[in-house]
PDB file of C-alpha atoms and ligand atoms in Angstrom:
ATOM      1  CA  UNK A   1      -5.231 -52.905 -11.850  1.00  0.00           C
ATOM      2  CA  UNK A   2      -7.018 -56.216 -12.630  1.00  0.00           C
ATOM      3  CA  UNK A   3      -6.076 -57.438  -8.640  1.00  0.00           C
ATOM      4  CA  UNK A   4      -9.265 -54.753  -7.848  1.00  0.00           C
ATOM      5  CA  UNK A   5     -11.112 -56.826 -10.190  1.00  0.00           C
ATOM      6  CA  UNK A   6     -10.421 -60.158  -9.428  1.00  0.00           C
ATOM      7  CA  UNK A   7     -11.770 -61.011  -5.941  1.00  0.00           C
ATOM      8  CA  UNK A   8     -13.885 -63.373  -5.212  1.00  0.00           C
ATOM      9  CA  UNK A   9     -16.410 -63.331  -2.206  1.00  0.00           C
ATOM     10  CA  UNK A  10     -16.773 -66.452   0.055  1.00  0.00           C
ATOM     11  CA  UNK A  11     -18.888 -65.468   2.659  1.00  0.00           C
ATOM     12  CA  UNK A  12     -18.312 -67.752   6.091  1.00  0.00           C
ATOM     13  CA  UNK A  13     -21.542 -69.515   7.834  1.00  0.00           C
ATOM     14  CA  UNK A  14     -19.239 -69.267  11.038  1.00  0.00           C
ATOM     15  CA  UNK A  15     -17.906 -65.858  10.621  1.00  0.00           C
ATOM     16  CA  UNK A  16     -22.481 -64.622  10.105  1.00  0.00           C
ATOM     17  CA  UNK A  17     -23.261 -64.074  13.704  1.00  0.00           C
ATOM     18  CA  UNK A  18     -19.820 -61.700  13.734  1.00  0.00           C
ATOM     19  CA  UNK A  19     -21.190 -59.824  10.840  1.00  0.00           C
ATOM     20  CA  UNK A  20     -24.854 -59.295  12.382  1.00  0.00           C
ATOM     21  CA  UNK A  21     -23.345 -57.168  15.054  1.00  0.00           C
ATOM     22  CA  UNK A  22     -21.330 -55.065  13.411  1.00  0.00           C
ATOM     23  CA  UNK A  23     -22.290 -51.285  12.874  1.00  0.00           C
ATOM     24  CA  UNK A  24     -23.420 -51.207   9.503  1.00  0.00           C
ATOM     25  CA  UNK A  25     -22.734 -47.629   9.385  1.00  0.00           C
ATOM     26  CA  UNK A  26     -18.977 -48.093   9.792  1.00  0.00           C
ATOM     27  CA  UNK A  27     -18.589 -48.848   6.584  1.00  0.00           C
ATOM     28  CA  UNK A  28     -19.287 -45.197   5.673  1.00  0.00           C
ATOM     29  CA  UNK A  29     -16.327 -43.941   6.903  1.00  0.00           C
ATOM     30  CA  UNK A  30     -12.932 -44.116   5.645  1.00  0.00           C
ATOM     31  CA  UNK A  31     -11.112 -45.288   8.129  1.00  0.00           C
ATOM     32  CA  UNK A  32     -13.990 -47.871   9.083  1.00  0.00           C
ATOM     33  CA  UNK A  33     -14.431 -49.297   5.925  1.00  0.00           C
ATOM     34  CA  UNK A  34     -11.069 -49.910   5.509  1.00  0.00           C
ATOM     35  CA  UNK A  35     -11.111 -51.779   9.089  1.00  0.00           C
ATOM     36  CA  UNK A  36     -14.347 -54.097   7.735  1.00  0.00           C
ATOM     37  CA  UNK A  37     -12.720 -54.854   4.051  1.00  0.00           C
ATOM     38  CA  UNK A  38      -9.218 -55.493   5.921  1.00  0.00           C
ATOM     39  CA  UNK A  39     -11.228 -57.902   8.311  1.00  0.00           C
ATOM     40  CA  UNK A  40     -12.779 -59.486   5.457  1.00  0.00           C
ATOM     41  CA  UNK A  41      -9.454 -60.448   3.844  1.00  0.00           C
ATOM     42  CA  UNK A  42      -7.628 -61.612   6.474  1.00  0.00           C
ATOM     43  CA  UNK A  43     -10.830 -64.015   7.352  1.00  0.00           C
ATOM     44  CA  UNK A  44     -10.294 -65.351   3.899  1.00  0.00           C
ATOM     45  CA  UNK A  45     -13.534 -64.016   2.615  1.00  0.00           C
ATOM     46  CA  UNK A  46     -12.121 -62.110   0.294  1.00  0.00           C
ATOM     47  CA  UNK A  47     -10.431 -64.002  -1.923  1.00  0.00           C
ATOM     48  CA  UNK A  48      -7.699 -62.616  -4.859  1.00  0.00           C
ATOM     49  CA  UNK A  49      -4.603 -63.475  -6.297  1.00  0.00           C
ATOM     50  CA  UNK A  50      -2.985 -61.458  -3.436  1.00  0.00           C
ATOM     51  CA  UNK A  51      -4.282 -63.810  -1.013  1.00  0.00           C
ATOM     52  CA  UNK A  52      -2.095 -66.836   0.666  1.00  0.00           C
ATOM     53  CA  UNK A  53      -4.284 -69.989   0.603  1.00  0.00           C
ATOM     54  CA  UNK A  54      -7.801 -70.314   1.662  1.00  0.00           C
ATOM     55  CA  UNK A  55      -9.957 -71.141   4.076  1.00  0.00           C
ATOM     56  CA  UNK A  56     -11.829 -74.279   3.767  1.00  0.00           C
ATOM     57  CA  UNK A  57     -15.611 -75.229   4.856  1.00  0.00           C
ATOM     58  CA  UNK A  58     -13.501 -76.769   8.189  1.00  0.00           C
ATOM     59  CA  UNK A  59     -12.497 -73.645   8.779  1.00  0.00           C
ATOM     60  CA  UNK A  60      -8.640 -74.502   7.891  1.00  0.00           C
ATOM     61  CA  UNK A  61      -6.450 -72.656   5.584  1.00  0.00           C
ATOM     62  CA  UNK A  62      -5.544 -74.828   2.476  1.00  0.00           C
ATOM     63  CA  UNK A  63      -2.698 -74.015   0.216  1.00  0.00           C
ATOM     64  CA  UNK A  64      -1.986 -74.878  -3.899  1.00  0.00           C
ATOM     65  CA  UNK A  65      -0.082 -78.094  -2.921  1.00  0.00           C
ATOM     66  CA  UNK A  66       3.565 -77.759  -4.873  1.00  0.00           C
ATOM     67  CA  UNK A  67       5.877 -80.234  -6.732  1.00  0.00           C
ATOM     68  CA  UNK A  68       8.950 -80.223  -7.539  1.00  0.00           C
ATOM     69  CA  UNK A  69       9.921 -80.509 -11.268  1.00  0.00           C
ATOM     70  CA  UNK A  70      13.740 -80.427 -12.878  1.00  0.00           C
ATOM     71  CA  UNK A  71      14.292 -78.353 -16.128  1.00  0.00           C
ATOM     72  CA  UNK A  72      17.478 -79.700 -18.190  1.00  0.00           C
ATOM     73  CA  UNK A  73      19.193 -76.955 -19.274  1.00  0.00           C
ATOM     74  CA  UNK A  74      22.066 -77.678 -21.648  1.00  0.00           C
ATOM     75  CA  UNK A  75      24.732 -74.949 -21.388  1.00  0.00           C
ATOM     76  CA  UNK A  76      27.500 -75.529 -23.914  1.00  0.00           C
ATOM     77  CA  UNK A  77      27.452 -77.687 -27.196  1.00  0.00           C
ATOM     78  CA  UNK A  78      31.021 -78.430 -27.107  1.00  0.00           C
ATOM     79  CA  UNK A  79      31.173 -80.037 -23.725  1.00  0.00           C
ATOM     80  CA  UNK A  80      28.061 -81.771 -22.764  1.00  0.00           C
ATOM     81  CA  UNK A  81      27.150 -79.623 -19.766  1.00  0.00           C
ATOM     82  CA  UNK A  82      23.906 -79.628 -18.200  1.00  0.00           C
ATOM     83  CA  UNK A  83      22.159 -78.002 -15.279  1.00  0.00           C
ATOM     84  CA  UNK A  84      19.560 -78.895 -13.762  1.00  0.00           C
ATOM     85  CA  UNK A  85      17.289 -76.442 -12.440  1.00  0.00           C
ATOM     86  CA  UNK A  86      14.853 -77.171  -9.701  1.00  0.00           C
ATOM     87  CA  UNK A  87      11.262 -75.740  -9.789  1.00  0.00           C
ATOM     88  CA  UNK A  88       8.081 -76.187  -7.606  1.00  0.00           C
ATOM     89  CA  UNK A  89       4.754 -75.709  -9.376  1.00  0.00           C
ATOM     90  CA  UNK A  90       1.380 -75.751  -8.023  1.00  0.00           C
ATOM     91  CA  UNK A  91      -0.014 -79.209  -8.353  1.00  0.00           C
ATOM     92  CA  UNK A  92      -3.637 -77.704  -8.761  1.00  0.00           C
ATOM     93  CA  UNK A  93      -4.934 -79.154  -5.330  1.00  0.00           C
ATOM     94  CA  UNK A  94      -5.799 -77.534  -1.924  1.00  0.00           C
ATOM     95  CA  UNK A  95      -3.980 -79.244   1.319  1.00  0.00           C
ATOM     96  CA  UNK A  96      -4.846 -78.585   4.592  1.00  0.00           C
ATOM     97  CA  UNK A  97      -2.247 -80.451   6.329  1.00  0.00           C
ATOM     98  CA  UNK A  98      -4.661 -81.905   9.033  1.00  0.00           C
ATOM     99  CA  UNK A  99      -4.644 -85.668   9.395  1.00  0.00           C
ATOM    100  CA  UNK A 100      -8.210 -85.981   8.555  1.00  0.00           C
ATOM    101  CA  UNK A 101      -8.198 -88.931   4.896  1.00  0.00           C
ATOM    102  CA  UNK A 102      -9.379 -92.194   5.522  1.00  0.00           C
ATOM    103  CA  UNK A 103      -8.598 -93.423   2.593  1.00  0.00           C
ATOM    104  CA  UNK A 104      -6.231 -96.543   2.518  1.00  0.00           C
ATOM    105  CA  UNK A 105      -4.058 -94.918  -0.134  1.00  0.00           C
ATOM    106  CA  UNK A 106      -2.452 -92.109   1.966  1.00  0.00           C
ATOM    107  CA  UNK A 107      -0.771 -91.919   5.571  1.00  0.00           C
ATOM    108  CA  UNK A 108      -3.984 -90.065   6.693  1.00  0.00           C
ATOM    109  CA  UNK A 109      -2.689 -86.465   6.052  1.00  0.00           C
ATOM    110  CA  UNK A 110      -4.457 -84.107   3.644  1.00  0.00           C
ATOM    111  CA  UNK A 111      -1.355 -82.882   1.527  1.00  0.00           C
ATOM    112  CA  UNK A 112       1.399 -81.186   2.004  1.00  0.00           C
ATOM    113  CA  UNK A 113       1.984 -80.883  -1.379  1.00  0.00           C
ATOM    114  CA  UNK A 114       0.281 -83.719  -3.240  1.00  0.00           C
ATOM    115  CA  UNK A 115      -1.747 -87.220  -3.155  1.00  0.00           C
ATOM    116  CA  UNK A 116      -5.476 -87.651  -2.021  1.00  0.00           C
ATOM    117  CA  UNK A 117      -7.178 -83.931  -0.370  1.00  0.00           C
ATOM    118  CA  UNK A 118     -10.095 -83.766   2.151  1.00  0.00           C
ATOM    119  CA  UNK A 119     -13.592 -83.150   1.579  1.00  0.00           C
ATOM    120  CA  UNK A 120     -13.641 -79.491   2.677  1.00  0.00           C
ATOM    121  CA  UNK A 121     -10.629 -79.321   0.316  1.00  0.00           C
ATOM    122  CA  UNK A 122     -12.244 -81.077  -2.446  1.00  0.00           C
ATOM    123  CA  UNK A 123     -14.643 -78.115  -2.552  1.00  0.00           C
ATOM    124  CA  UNK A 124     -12.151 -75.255  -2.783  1.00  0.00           C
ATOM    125  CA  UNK A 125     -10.666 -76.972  -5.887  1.00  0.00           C
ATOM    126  CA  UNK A 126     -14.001 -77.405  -7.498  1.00  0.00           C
ATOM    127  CA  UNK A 127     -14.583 -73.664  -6.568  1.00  0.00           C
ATOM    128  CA  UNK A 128     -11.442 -72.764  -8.563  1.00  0.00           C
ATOM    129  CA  UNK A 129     -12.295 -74.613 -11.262  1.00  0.00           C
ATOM    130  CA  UNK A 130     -15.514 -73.251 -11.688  1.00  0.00           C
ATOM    131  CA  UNK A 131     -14.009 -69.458 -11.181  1.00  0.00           C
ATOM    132  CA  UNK A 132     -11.493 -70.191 -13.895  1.00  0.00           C
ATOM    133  CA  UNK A 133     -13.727 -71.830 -16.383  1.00  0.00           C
ATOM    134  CA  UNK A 134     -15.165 -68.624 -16.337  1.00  0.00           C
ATOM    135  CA  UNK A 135     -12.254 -66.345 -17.198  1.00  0.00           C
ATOM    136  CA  UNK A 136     -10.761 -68.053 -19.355  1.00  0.00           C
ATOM    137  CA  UNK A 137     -12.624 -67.604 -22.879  1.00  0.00           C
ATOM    138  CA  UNK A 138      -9.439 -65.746 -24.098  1.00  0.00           C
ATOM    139  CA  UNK A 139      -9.367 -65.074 -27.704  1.00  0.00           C
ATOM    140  CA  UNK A 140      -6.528 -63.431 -30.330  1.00  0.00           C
ATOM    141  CA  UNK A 141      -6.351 -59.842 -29.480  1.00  0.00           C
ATOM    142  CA  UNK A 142      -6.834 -57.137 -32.585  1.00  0.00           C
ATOM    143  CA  UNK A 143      -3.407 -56.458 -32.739  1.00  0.00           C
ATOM    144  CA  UNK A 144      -2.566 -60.290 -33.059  1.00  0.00           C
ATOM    145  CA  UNK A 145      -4.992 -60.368 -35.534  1.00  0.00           C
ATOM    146  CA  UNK A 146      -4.002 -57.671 -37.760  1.00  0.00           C
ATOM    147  CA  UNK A 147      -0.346 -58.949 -37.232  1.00  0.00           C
ATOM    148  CA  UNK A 148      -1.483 -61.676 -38.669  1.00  0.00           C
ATOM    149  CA  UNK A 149      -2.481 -59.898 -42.015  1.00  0.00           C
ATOM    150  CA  UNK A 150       0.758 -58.281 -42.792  1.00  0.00           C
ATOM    151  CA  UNK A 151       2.063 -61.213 -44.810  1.00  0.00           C
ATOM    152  CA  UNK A 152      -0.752 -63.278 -45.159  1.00  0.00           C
ATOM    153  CA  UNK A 153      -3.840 -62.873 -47.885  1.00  0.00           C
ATOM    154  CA  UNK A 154      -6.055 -59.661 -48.304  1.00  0.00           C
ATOM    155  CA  UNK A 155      -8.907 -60.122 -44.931  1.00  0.00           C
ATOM    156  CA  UNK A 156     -12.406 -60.449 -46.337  1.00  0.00           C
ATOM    157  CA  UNK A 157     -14.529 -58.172 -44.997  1.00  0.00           C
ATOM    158  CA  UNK A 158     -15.989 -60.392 -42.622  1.00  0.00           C
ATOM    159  CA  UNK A 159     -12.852 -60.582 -40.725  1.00  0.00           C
ATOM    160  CA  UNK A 160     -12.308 -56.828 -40.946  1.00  0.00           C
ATOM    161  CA  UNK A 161     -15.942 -56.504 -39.197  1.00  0.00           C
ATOM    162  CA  UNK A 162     -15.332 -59.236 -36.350  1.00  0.00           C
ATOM    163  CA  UNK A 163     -11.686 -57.453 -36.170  1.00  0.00           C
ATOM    164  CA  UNK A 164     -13.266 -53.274 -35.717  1.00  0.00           C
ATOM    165  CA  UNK A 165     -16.024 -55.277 -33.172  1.00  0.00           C
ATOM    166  CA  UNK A 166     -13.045 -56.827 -31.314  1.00  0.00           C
ATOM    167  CA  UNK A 167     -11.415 -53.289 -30.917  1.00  0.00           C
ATOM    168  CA  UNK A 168     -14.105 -51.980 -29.694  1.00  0.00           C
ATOM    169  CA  UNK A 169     -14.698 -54.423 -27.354  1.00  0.00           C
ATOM    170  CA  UNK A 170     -10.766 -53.772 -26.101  1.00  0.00           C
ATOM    171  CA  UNK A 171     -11.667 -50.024 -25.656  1.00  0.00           C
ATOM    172  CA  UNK A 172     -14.987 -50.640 -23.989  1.00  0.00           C
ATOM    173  CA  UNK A 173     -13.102 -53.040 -21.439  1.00  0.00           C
ATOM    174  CA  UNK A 174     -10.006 -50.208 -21.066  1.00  0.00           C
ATOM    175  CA  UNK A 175     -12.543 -47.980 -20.379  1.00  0.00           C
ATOM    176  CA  UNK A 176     -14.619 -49.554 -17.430  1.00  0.00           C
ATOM    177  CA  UNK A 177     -10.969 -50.819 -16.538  1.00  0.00           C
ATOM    178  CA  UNK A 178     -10.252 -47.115 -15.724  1.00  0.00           C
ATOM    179  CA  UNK A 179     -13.734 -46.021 -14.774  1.00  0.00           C
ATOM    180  CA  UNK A 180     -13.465 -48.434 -11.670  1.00  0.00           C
ATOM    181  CA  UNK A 181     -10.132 -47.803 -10.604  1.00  0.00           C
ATOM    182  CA  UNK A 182     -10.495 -44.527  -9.497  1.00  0.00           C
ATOM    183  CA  UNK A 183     -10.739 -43.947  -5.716  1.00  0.00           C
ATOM    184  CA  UNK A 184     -14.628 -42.730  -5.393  1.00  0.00           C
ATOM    185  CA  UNK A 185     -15.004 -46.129  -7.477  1.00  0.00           C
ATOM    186  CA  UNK A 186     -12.920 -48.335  -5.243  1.00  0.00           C
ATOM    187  CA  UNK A 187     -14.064 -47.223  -2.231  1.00  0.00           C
ATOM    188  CA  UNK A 188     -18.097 -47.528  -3.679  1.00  0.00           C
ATOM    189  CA  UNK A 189     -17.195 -51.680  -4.272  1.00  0.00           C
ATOM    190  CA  UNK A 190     -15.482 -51.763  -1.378  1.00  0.00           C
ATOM    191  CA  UNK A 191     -18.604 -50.711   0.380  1.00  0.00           C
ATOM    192  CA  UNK A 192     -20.814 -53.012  -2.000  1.00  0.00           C
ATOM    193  CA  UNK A 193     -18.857 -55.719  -1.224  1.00  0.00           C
ATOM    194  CA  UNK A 194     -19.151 -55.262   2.910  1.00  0.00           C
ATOM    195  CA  UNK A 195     -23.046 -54.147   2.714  1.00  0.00           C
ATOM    196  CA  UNK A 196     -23.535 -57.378   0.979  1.00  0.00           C
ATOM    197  CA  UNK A 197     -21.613 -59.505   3.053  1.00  0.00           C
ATOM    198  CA  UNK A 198     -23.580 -57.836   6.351  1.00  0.00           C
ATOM    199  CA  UNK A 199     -26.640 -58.212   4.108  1.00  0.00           C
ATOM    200  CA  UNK A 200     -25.763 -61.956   3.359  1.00  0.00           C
ATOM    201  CA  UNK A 201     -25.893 -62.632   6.929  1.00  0.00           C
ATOM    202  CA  UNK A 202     -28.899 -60.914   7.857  1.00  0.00           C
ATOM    203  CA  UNK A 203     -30.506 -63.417   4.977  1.00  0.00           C
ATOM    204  CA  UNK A 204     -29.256 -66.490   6.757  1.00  0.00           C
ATOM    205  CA  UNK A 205     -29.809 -65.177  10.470  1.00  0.00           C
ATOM    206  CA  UNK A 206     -33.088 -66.697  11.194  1.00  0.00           C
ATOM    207  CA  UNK A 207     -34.521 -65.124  14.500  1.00  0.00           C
ATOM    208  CA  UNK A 208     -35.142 -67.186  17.124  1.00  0.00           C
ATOM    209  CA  UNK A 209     -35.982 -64.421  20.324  1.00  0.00           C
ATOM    210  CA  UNK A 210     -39.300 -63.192  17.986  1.00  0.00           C
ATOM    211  CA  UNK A 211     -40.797 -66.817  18.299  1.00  0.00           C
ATOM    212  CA  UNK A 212     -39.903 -67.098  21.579  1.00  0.00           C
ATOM    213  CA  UNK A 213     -41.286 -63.736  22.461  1.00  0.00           C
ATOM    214  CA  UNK A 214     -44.421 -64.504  20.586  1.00  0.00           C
ATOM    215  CA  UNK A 215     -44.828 -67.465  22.625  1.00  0.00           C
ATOM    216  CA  UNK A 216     -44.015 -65.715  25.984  1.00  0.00           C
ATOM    217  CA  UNK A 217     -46.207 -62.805  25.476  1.00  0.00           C
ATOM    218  CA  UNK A 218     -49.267 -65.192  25.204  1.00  0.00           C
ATOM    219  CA  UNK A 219     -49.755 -66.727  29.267  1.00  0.00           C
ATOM    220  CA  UNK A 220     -48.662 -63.072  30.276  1.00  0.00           C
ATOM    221  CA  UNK A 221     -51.421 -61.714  28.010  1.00  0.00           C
ATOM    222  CA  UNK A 222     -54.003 -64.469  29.229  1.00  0.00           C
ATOM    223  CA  UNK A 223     -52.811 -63.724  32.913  1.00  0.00           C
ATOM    224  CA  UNK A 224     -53.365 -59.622  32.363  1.00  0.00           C
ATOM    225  CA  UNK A 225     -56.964 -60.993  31.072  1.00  0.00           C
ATOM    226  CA  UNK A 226     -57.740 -63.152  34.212  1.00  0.00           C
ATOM    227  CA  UNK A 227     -56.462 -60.269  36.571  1.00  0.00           C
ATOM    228  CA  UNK A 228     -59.043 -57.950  34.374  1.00  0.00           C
ATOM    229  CA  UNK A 229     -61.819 -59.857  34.547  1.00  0.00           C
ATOM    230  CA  UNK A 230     -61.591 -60.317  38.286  1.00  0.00           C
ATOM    231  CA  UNK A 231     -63.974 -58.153  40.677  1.00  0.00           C
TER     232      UNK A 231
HETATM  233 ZN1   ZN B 301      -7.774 -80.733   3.523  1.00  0.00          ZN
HETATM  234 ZN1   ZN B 302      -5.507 -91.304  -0.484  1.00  0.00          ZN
END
């Protein structure tokens, strides 16, 4: 359920003058809107934990660089017996794998999987750190909390106030939680999201054929004057 919730719009500069001619009235069908949001995905501007990498302001696809890490497991007491398990983990950067670092530090490739990123890289890890700075005020739940009291000291009634306004906090959230996953709801964000991002480009497109046709319309006007005015 919380996939639906957790996308992220990056709407592309490059990918505007794609959105200005679309049919905005696609989007109001089924089968159409499903086309526009699919679109959106794969061009990386919709961005979820379902999605592989993203696309960077070069227009690249950067991926979570990974490293590998070995977990000691020891098996048996009696014999000293260890495994060692190999694990990749992300190493919290964005590679593009294009030879594009200057830096003296680094053979000149952004990643594969660690040491110095790109610019354009750069960004998308400062974009996921301000995305997850967001979500992540997680406190105790109510059931932790009231865990918590069955062998410790009688709660003051403070803490059984904060502890009925956390509940109902946990409802309220269920609740839109299963408000907006119903289809009629899905399929009205799904819209939102693709009127905005057609919207989005209109208020970047700035019109260039109205100035020139201002400035065109002028001599003809003048002309249609002179030929007027003559006997
Ligand atoms: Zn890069
Ligand atoms: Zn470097």
């Amino acid at each position: 359920m919380s996939i639906q919730f957790d996308i992220t719009m990056r709407p592309e500069i490059r990918l505007d003058a794609k959105w200005l001619k679309t049919d905005l009235k696609r989007l109001l069908y089924r089968d159409g809107l499903a086309e526009l949001w699919n679109e959106m995905v794969r061009d990386g501007e919709i961005v979820g934990s379902f999605s592989d990498g993203l696309v960077n302001a070069a227009g690249v696809i950067a991926r979570k660089g990974l490293s590998n890490f070995t977990l000691i497991i020891h098996t048996s007491y009696i014999h000293i017996d260890t495994d060692y398990i190999l694990f990749q983990r992300e190493s919290g950067h964005y590679y593009c794998n294009m030879g594009v670092l200057t830096c003296p530090c680094c053979n000149g490739i952004c990643g594969p999987q660690n040491g110095c990123n790109c610019g354009p890289c750069q960004k998308l890890d400062e974009e996921e750190a301000a995305r997850t700075n967001v979500s992540v005020e997680k406190r105790k739940s109510a059931e932790q909390i009231m865990d918590s009291w069955l062998w410790g000291s009688q709660p003051s009634i403070c803490d059984l106030t904060t502890c009925i306004n956390l509940l109902i906090k946990e409802q309220r959230k269920l609740c839109y939680e299963v408000a907006n996953s119903t289809l009629s709801a899905t399929r009205l964000r799904q819209r939102l999201v693709v009127a905005r991002r057609y919207f989005t480009a209109l208020s970047r497109h700035k019109p260039q054929e109205t100035k020139d046709v201002s400035t065109t319309s002028k001599p003809t006007a003048k002309l249609q004057k002179m030929y007027n005015n003559q006997p």
